PDB file of C-alpha atoms and ligand atoms in Angstrom:
ATOM      1  CA  MET A 957       0.130  -0.519  -0.331  1.00  0.00           C
ATOM      2  CA  THR A 958       1.331   3.048  -0.682  1.00  0.00           C
ATOM      3  CA  GLY A 959       0.379   6.827  -0.570  1.00  0.00           C
ATOM      4  CA  LEU A 960      -1.707   8.547   1.920  1.00  0.00           C
ATOM      5  CA  LEU A 961      -4.901   6.366   1.783  1.00  0.00           C
ATOM      6  CA  ARG A 962      -2.868   3.437   3.541  1.00  0.00           C
ATOM      7  CA  ASP A 963      -4.123   2.616   7.032  1.00  0.00           C
ATOM      8  CA  LEU A 964      -0.857   3.680   8.689  1.00  0.00           C
ATOM      9  CA  ALA A 965      -2.889   2.406  12.343  1.00  0.00           C
ATOM     10  CA  SER A 966      -2.299  -1.175  12.486  1.00  0.00           C
ATOM     11  CA  PRO A 967      -1.010  -3.902  10.599  1.00  0.00           C
ATOM     12  CA  PRO A 968      -2.544  -5.064   6.998  1.00  0.00           C
ATOM     13  CA  LYS A 969      -4.520  -8.172   6.796  1.00  0.00           C
ATOM     14  CA  PHE A 970      -3.278 -11.022   5.533  1.00  0.00           C
ATOM     15  CA  ASP A 971      -5.409 -14.629   4.012  1.00  0.00           C
ATOM     16  CA  SER A 972      -1.765 -16.716   4.752  1.00  0.00           C
ATOM     17  CA  VAL A 973       0.709 -17.168   7.631  1.00  0.00           C
ATOM     18  CA  VAL A 974       3.596 -17.392   5.053  1.00  0.00           C
ATOM     19  CA  GLU A 975       2.677 -13.303   4.094  1.00  0.00           C
ATOM     20  CA  GLU A 976       2.622 -12.262   7.558  1.00  0.00           C
ATOM     21  CA  ARG A 977       5.742 -14.333   9.005  1.00  0.00           C
ATOM     22  CA  LEU A 978       7.499 -12.314   5.531  1.00  0.00           C
ATOM     23  CA  HIS A 979       6.007  -8.911   6.385  1.00  0.00           C
ATOM     24  CA  ARG A 980       6.934  -9.551   9.956  1.00  0.00           C
ATOM     25  CA  LYS A 981      10.839 -10.227   9.206  1.00  0.00           C
ATOM     26  CA  GLN A 982      10.482  -7.096   7.188  1.00  0.00           C
ATOM     27  CA  ARG A 983      10.003  -5.017   9.186  1.00  0.00           C
ATOM     28  CA  LEU A 984      12.010  -6.930  11.830  1.00  0.00           C
ATOM     29  CA  ALA A 985      15.151  -6.151   9.112  1.00  0.00           C
ATOM     30  CA  ALA A 986      14.131  -2.688   8.463  1.00  0.00           C
ATOM     31  CA  SER A 987      13.872  -2.012  13.044  1.00  0.00           C
ATOM     32  CA  PHE A 988      17.184  -3.217  12.935  1.00  0.00           C
ATOM     33  CA  ARG A 989      18.992  -1.345  10.111  1.00  0.00           C
ATOM     34  CA  LEU A 990      17.072   1.919  11.905  1.00  0.00           C
ATOM     35  CA  PHE A 991      18.842   0.980  15.444  1.00  0.00           C
ATOM     36  CA  GLY A 992      22.317   1.045  13.216  1.00  0.00           C
ATOM     37  CA  LYS A 993      21.489   4.422  11.653  1.00  0.00           C
ATOM     38  CA  PHE A 994      20.661   5.566  15.592  1.00  0.00           C
ATOM     39  CA  GLY A 995      23.324   4.091  16.745  1.00  0.00           C
ATOM     40  CA  PHE A 996      21.765   2.050  18.982  1.00  0.00           C
ATOM     41  CA  ASP A 997      24.153  -0.552  18.328  1.00  0.00           C
ATOM     42  CA  GLU A 998      27.202  -1.654  21.501  1.00  0.00           C
ATOM     43  CA  GLY A 999      29.533  -4.260  20.590  1.00  0.00           C
ATOM     44  CA  VAL A1000      26.681  -7.631  20.282  1.00  0.00           C
ATOM     45  CA  ALA A1001      24.141  -6.516  22.698  1.00  0.00           C
ATOM     46  CA  GLY A1002      20.823  -6.030  21.369  1.00  0.00           C
ATOM     47  CA  HIS A1003      18.152  -7.954  20.328  1.00  0.00           C
ATOM     48  CA  ILE A1004      14.918  -7.213  18.547  1.00  0.00           C
ATOM     49  CA  THR A1005      11.778 -10.016  18.777  1.00  0.00           C
ATOM     50  CA  VAL A1006       8.828 -10.794  16.443  1.00  0.00           C
ATOM     51  CA  ARG A1007       7.211 -13.881  17.104  1.00  0.00           C
ATOM     52  CA  ASP A1008       6.422 -16.122  14.404  1.00  0.00           C
ATOM     53  CA  PRO A1009       2.887 -15.883  13.220  1.00  0.00           C
ATOM     54  CA  GLU A1010       2.053 -20.346  12.840  1.00  0.00           C
ATOM     55  CA  HIS A1011       4.479 -21.185  16.247  1.00  0.00           C
ATOM     56  CA  LEU A1012       3.054 -18.747  18.331  1.00  0.00           C
ATOM     57  CA  ASN A1013       6.489 -19.768  20.952  1.00  0.00           C
ATOM     58  CA  ARG A1014       9.111 -18.842  18.364  1.00  0.00           C
ATOM     59  CA  PHE A1015      10.318 -15.493  17.445  1.00  0.00           C
ATOM     60  CA  TRP A1016      12.677 -14.367  14.746  1.00  0.00           C
ATOM     61  CA  VAL A1017      15.336 -12.405  15.532  1.00  0.00           C
ATOM     62  CA  ASN A1018      19.292 -10.865  14.658  1.00  0.00           C
ATOM     63  CA  PRO A1019      22.297 -13.415  13.943  1.00  0.00           C
ATOM     64  CA  PHE A1020      24.900 -13.281  17.460  1.00  0.00           C
ATOM     65  CA  GLY A1021      27.810 -11.180  15.884  1.00  0.00           C
ATOM     66  CA  MET A1022      26.159  -9.411  12.988  1.00  0.00           C
ATOM     67  CA  ASN A1023      25.813  -5.280  12.905  1.00  0.00           C
ATOM     68  CA  PHE A1024      22.477  -3.679  12.888  1.00  0.00           C
ATOM     69  CA  LYS A1025      23.475  -1.811   9.862  1.00  0.00           C
ATOM     70  CA  HIS A1026      23.819  -5.326   7.762  1.00  0.00           C
ATOM     71  CA  ILE A1027      21.182  -7.302   8.511  1.00  0.00           C
ATOM     72  CA  ARG A1028      18.625  -8.501   5.043  1.00  0.00           C
ATOM     73  CA  VAL A1029      15.410 -10.079   5.852  1.00  0.00           C
ATOM     74  CA  SER A1030      16.909 -13.550   4.922  1.00  0.00           C
ATOM     75  CA  ASP A1031      20.153 -12.632   7.658  1.00  0.00           C
ATOM     76  CA  LEU A1032      16.999 -13.124  10.453  1.00  0.00           C
ATOM     77  CA  ILE A1033      17.020 -16.439  12.420  1.00  0.00           C
ATOM     78  CA  CYS A1034      14.121 -18.315  14.422  1.00  0.00           C
ATOM     79  CA  VAL A1035      14.838 -19.999  17.921  1.00  0.00           C
ATOM     80  CA  ASP A1036      11.990 -21.938  20.144  1.00  0.00           C
ATOM     81  CA  HIS A1037      10.846 -21.611  23.391  1.00  0.00           C
ATOM     82  CA  THR A1038      13.784 -24.849  24.173  1.00  0.00           C
ATOM     83  CA  GLY A1039      16.556 -21.346  22.583  1.00  0.00           C
ATOM     84  CA  THR A1040      16.943 -24.078  19.294  1.00  0.00           C
ATOM     85  CA  VAL A1041      17.490 -22.131  16.515  1.00  0.00           C
ATOM     86  CA  VAL A1042      14.930 -23.302  14.025  1.00  0.00           C
ATOM     87  CA  GLU A1043      15.731 -21.863  10.937  1.00  0.00           C
ATOM     88  CA  GLY A1044      18.886 -19.926  10.242  1.00  0.00           C
ATOM     89  CA  ASP A1045      22.437 -20.480   9.702  1.00  0.00           C
ATOM     90  CA  ALA A1046      23.727 -18.366  13.241  1.00  0.00           C
ATOM     91  CA  ARG A1047      23.822 -18.854  16.531  1.00  0.00           C
ATOM     92  CA  VAL A1048      21.236 -16.700  19.460  1.00  0.00           C
ATOM     93  CA  ASN A1049      22.421 -14.051  21.625  1.00  0.00           C
ATOM     94  CA  ALA A1050      21.856 -16.036  25.077  1.00  0.00           C
ATOM     95  CA  ALA A1051      20.607 -13.130  26.491  1.00  0.00           C
ATOM     96  CA  ALA A1052      18.426 -12.784  23.722  1.00  0.00           C
ATOM     97  CA  PHE A1053      16.957 -16.061  24.571  1.00  0.00           C
ATOM     98  CA  ALA A1054      16.695 -15.819  27.989  1.00  0.00           C
ATOM     99  CA  ILE A1055      15.419 -12.462  28.374  1.00  0.00           C
ATOM    100  CA  HIS A1056      12.645 -12.271  25.517  1.00  0.00           C
ATOM    101  CA  SER A1057      11.865 -15.601  25.420  1.00  0.00           C
ATOM    102  CA  GLN A1058      10.311 -15.342  28.763  1.00  0.00           C
ATOM    103  CA  VAL A1059       8.237 -11.958  27.486  1.00  0.00           C
ATOM    104  CA  HIS A1060       6.403 -13.541  25.404  1.00  0.00           C
ATOM    105  CA  ALA A1061       6.087 -16.050  27.655  1.00  0.00           C
ATOM    106  CA  ALA A1062       4.461 -13.576  30.089  1.00  0.00           C
ATOM    107  CA  ARG A1063       2.873 -11.617  27.209  1.00  0.00           C
ATOM    108  CA  PRO A1064       1.049 -13.100  24.795  1.00  0.00           C
ATOM    109  CA  ASP A1065      -0.589 -10.238  23.862  1.00  0.00           C
ATOM    110  CA  VAL A1066       2.521  -9.204  23.414  1.00  0.00           C
ATOM    111  CA  ILE A1067       3.555  -9.904  19.392  1.00  0.00           C
ATOM    112  CA  ALA A1068       7.222  -8.050  19.140  1.00  0.00           C
ATOM    113  CA  ALA A1069       9.979  -7.266  22.098  1.00  0.00           C
ATOM    114  CA  ALA A1070      12.927  -4.130  21.707  1.00  0.00           C
ATOM    115  CA  HIS A1071      16.060  -4.431  23.807  1.00  0.00           C
ATOM    116  CA  SER A1072      19.843  -2.884  23.280  1.00  0.00           C
ATOM    117  CA  HIS A1073      22.357  -0.373  24.748  1.00  0.00           C
ATOM    118  CA  SER A1074      21.090   2.654  23.216  1.00  0.00           C
ATOM    119  CA  LEU A1075      23.467   5.167  25.409  1.00  0.00           C
ATOM    120  CA  HIS A1076      20.865   7.842  26.601  1.00  0.00           C
ATOM    121  CA  GLY A1077      18.568   4.925  27.617  1.00  0.00           C
ATOM    122  CA  LYS A1078      22.043   3.117  29.492  1.00  0.00           C
ATOM    123  CA  ALA A1079      22.109   6.456  31.451  1.00  0.00           C
ATOM    124  CA  TRP A1080      19.024   7.255  32.492  1.00  0.00           C
ATOM    125  CA  SER A1081      18.735   3.485  34.265  1.00  0.00           C
ATOM    126  CA  SER A1082      21.921   4.163  35.662  1.00  0.00           C
ATOM    127  CA  LEU A1083      19.531   6.364  37.800  1.00  0.00           C
ATOM    128  CA  GLY A1084      16.804   3.713  38.966  1.00  0.00           C
ATOM    129  CA  ARG A1085      14.505   6.353  38.205  1.00  0.00           C
ATOM    130  CA  LEU A1086      11.217   5.504  36.393  1.00  0.00           C
ATOM    131  CA  LEU A1087      10.561   8.751  33.310  1.00  0.00           C
ATOM    132  CA  ASP A1088       9.120  11.833  34.195  1.00  0.00           C
ATOM    133  CA  PRO A1089       5.908  13.399  32.146  1.00  0.00           C
ATOM    134  CA  ILE A1090       8.191  16.330  31.452  1.00  0.00           C
ATOM    135  CA  THR A1091       7.194  16.934  27.920  1.00  0.00           C
ATOM    136  CA  GLN A1092       4.505  16.427  25.729  1.00  0.00           C
ATOM    137  CA  ASP A1093       6.611  13.066  24.513  1.00  0.00           C
ATOM    138  CA  ALA A1094       7.770  11.260  28.078  1.00  0.00           C
ATOM    139  CA  CYS A1095       3.996  11.208  28.348  1.00  0.00           C
ATOM    140  CA  ALA A1096       3.484   8.191  25.907  1.00  0.00           C
ATOM    141  CA  PHE A1097       5.286   6.292  28.767  1.00  0.00           C
ATOM    142  CA  PHE A1098       3.037   8.146  32.006  1.00  0.00           C
ATOM    143  CA  GLU A1099       1.818   5.747  34.397  1.00  0.00           C
ATOM    144  CA  ASP A1100       3.003   3.067  30.849  1.00  0.00           C
ATOM    145  CA  HIS A1101       6.368   1.972  32.244  1.00  0.00           C
ATOM    146  CA  ALA A1102       8.411  -0.079  34.855  1.00  0.00           C
ATOM    147  CA  LEU A1103      11.077  -0.324  36.254  1.00  0.00           C
ATOM    148  CA  PHE A1104      13.931  -4.085  36.961  1.00  0.00           C
ATOM    149  CA  ASP A1105      15.199  -2.466  40.075  1.00  0.00           C
ATOM    150  CA  ASP A1106      18.532  -5.752  39.890  1.00  0.00           C
ATOM    151  CA  PHE A1107      21.469  -6.188  38.176  1.00  0.00           C
ATOM    152  CA  THR A1108      23.356  -9.047  39.141  1.00  0.00           C
ATOM    153  CA  GLY A1109      24.953  -9.544  35.179  1.00  0.00           C
ATOM    154  CA  VAL A1110      24.697 -10.373  32.043  1.00  0.00           C
ATOM    155  CA  VAL A1111      21.276 -11.955  31.962  1.00  0.00           C
ATOM    156  CA  LEU A1112      21.479 -15.572  30.630  1.00  0.00           C
ATOM    157  CA  ASP A1113      19.247 -17.510  33.271  1.00  0.00           C
ATOM    158  CA  LEU A1114      15.686 -18.190  32.319  1.00  0.00           C
ATOM    159  CA  ASP A1115      14.686 -17.034  36.007  1.00  0.00           C
ATOM    160  CA  GLU A1116      15.747 -13.530  35.792  1.00  0.00           C
ATOM    161  CA  GLY A1117      13.996 -13.026  31.793  1.00  0.00           C
ATOM    162  CA  LYS A1118      11.095 -14.578  34.126  1.00  0.00           C
ATOM    163  CA  ARG A1119      11.943 -11.846  36.773  1.00  0.00           C
ATOM    164  CA  ILE A1120      12.180  -8.767  33.907  1.00  0.00           C
ATOM    165  CA  ALA A1121       8.682  -9.694  31.977  1.00  0.00           C
ATOM    166  CA  ALA A1122       7.435  -9.776  35.822  1.00  0.00           C
ATOM    167  CA  ALA A1123       8.516  -6.281  36.735  1.00  0.00           C
ATOM    168  CA  MET A1124       7.464  -5.419  33.090  1.00  0.00           C
ATOM    169  CA  GLY A1125       3.543  -6.163  34.294  1.00  0.00           C
ATOM    170  CA  ARG A1126       1.303  -4.890  31.476  1.00  0.00           C
ATOM    171  CA  THR A1127       2.582  -1.750  30.755  1.00  0.00           C
ATOM    172  CA  LYS A1128       5.154  -1.384  27.282  1.00  0.00           C
ATOM    173  CA  ALA A1129       8.399  -0.430  28.520  1.00  0.00           C
ATOM    174  CA  VAL A1130      10.699  -1.557  31.875  1.00  0.00           C
ATOM    175  CA  ILE A1131      14.286  -0.384  32.334  1.00  0.00           C
ATOM    176  CA  LEU A1132      16.320  -1.911  33.575  1.00  0.00           C
ATOM    177  CA  ARG A1133      18.518  -0.623  35.948  1.00  0.00           C
ATOM    178  CA  ASN A1134      22.846   0.273  35.069  1.00  0.00           C
ATOM    179  CA  HIS A1135      21.524  -1.981  31.653  1.00  0.00           C
ATOM    180  CA  GLY A1136      19.577  -0.116  29.169  1.00  0.00           C
ATOM    181  CA  LEU A1137      16.030  -0.065  28.829  1.00  0.00           C
ATOM    182  CA  LEU A1138      13.611  -3.138  26.682  1.00  0.00           C
ATOM    183  CA  THR A1139       9.793  -2.153  25.791  1.00  0.00           C
ATOM    184  CA  VAL A1140       6.933  -3.825  23.678  1.00  0.00           C
ATOM    185  CA  GLY A1141       4.309  -3.928  21.687  1.00  0.00           C
ATOM    186  CA  HIS A1142       0.845  -5.505  19.365  1.00  0.00           C
ATOM    187  CA  SER A1143       3.941  -5.245  16.044  1.00  0.00           C
ATOM    188  CA  VAL A1144       7.399  -4.939  15.645  1.00  0.00           C
ATOM    189  CA  ASP A1145       6.529  -1.158  14.164  1.00  0.00           C
ATOM    190  CA  ALA A1146       5.243  -0.468  17.906  1.00  0.00           C
ATOM    191  CA  ALA A1147       7.633  -1.397  19.872  1.00  0.00           C
ATOM    192  CA  VAL A1148      10.548  -0.386  18.138  1.00  0.00           C
ATOM    193  CA  TRP A1149       8.734   2.853  17.731  1.00  0.00           C
ATOM    194  CA  THR A1150       8.604   2.810  21.686  1.00  0.00           C
ATOM    195  CA  PHE A1151      11.707   2.005  22.331  1.00  0.00           C
ATOM    196  CA  ILE A1152      12.959   5.202  19.509  1.00  0.00           C
ATOM    197  CA  THR A1153      11.651   7.999  21.418  1.00  0.00           C
ATOM    198  CA  MET A1154      11.833   6.319  24.888  1.00  0.00           C
ATOM    199  CA  GLU A1155      15.603   6.196  24.308  1.00  0.00           C
ATOM    200  CA  ARG A1156      15.031  10.487  22.919  1.00  0.00           C
ATOM    201  CA  SER A1157      13.056  10.670  26.604  1.00  0.00           C
ATOM    202  CA  CYS A1158      15.387   9.928  28.646  1.00  0.00           C
ATOM    203  CA  GLN A1159      18.220  11.978  26.257  1.00  0.00           C
ATOM    204  CA  ALA A1160      15.810  15.605  27.304  1.00  0.00           C
ATOM    205  CA  GLN A1161      15.566  14.622  30.904  1.00  0.00           C
ATOM    206  CA  LEU A1162      18.826  14.108  30.439  1.00  0.00           C
ATOM    207  CA  LEU A1163      19.298  16.974  29.504  1.00  0.00           C
ATOM    208  CA  ALA A1164      16.235  18.719  31.370  1.00  0.00           C
ATOM    209  CA  GLU A1165      17.705  18.207  34.328  1.00  0.00           C
ATOM    210  CA  ALA A1166      21.258  18.672  33.156  1.00  0.00           C
ATOM    211  CA  ALA A1167      20.375  22.210  32.665  1.00  0.00           C
ATOM    212  CA  GLY A1168      17.980  22.574  36.018  1.00  0.00           C
ATOM    213  CA  THR A1169      14.861  21.855  37.496  1.00  0.00           C
ATOM    214  CA  PRO A1170      11.538  20.457  34.872  1.00  0.00           C
ATOM    215  CA  ILE A1171       8.662  21.679  35.449  1.00  0.00           C
ATOM    216  CA  LEU A1172       6.174  18.828  35.290  1.00  0.00           C
ATOM    217  CA  ILE A1173       3.133  18.334  33.865  1.00  0.00           C
ATOM    218  CA  ASP A1174       0.048  17.545  36.057  1.00  0.00           C
ATOM    219  CA  ALA A1175      -1.501  13.988  36.487  1.00  0.00           C
ATOM    220  CA  ASP A1176      -4.560  15.077  34.810  1.00  0.00           C
ATOM    221  CA  THR A1177      -3.029  16.799  31.512  1.00  0.00           C
ATOM    222  CA  ALA A1178      -0.311  13.649  31.821  1.00  0.00           C
ATOM    223  CA  ARG A1179      -3.006  11.539  31.488  1.00  0.00           C
ATOM    224  CA  ALA A1180      -4.847  13.287  28.551  1.00  0.00           C
ATOM    225  CA  THR A1181      -2.365  13.738  26.810  1.00  0.00           C
ATOM    226  CA  TYR A1182      -1.317   9.667  26.738  1.00  0.00           C
ATOM    227  CA  ALA A1183      -3.985   8.677  25.495  1.00  0.00           C
ATOM    228  CA  ARG A1184      -3.308  10.754  22.365  1.00  0.00           C
ATOM    229  CA  VAL A1185       0.819   9.856  22.758  1.00  0.00           C
ATOM    230  CA  GLY A1186       1.091   6.655  24.468  1.00  0.00           C
ATOM    231  CA  GLY A1187      -1.612   3.924  22.876  1.00  0.00           C
ATOM    232  CA  PRO A1188      -1.511   0.689  20.518  1.00  0.00           C
ATOM    233  CA  VAL A1189      -2.454   3.160  17.393  1.00  0.00           C
ATOM    234  CA  ALA A1190       0.461   5.680  17.939  1.00  0.00           C
ATOM    235  CA  CYS A1191       2.829   3.257  19.434  1.00  0.00           C
ATOM    236  CA  HIS A1192       2.148   2.186  15.267  1.00  0.00           C
ATOM    237  CA  VAL A1193       1.786   4.980  13.454  1.00  0.00           C
ATOM    238  CA  GLY A1194       4.921   6.926  14.917  1.00  0.00           C
ATOM    239  CA  PHE A1195       6.715   4.025  13.405  1.00  0.00           C
ATOM    240  CA  GLN A1196       6.058   4.806   9.741  1.00  0.00           C
ATOM    241  CA  PRO A1197       7.933   7.619   8.827  1.00  0.00           C
ATOM    242  CA  LEU A1198      10.653   6.087   9.475  1.00  0.00           C
ATOM    243  CA  TRP A1199       9.616   2.176   7.593  1.00  0.00           C
ATOM    244  CA  ASP A1200       9.282   4.650   4.246  1.00  0.00           C
ATOM    245  CA  MET A1201      12.362   6.570   4.816  1.00  0.00           C
ATOM    246  CA  ILE A1202      14.860   3.488   5.644  1.00  0.00           C
ATOM    247  CA  THR A1203      13.529   1.064   3.429  1.00  0.00           C
ATOM    248  CA  ARG A1204      13.846   3.888  -0.009  1.00  0.00           C
ATOM    249  CA  GLU A1205      16.644   4.745   1.815  1.00  0.00           C
ATOM    250  CA  GLN A1206      18.297   1.107   2.550  1.00  0.00           C
ATOM    251  CA  PRO A1207      16.209  -1.788  -0.204  1.00  0.00           C
ATOM    252  CA  ASP A1208      18.832  -4.808  -0.102  1.00  0.00           C
ATOM    253  CA  LEU A1209      16.791  -4.993   3.910  1.00  0.00           C
ATOM    254  CA  PHE A1210      14.785  -6.799   1.838  1.00  0.00           C
ATOM    255  CA  ASP A1211      17.127  -9.211   0.064  1.00  0.00           C
TER     256      ASP A1211
HETATM  257 ZN1   ZN B2367      21.654  -6.207  26.988  1.00  0.00          ZN
END
């Protein structure tokens, strides 16, 4: 679909799981290109996952050790609930499996999850605080994100993944203290847009607090603003201009 009449608010409906799988993988590959473009890569850290539309306890993820900026649809791998790579010729990042498998298991509503060691997200995470409603954009997280207030090293065991999922509850994002951000969504688009705007809200609050004392938006106004900018539709829509940009700029991601 092209042009201004396309539906920006939700993923299209598909006649087959084959088409839906391809759609999700294309969105996933584009999301890695965006993460790379925004500098969210840090060595081999970071992962975005999307649930398979047919095998609901499997997810598609980036191959371990591959630069986000190079990832194509054909590079994505599929992992089952035991951590076995069932499609693709690469290893999965152990932390990706430990965290994302438990988030996907705890939240059947979640189609995609995104995590990286982006600079402002990890800087903010060291403060052990939730984001405050200091801007219109930050209201997207008002009463809809959580703090995982416990850093015990690199997440490699499923128990810690379970505890992160429990801390997240029904929210769309969690700040992993001393680590970084993790976001989820009902589409790849929503999870990834939520990550990008959350990283920027961390940057904005760090800047504002470095310069002075930000004025908070009152709770009623923050709640009303959340309804406009923080819901699933707004999160999905926010991704669309980025999709247009990255697919025009880097069409090889479809290979
Ligand atoms: Zn991490």
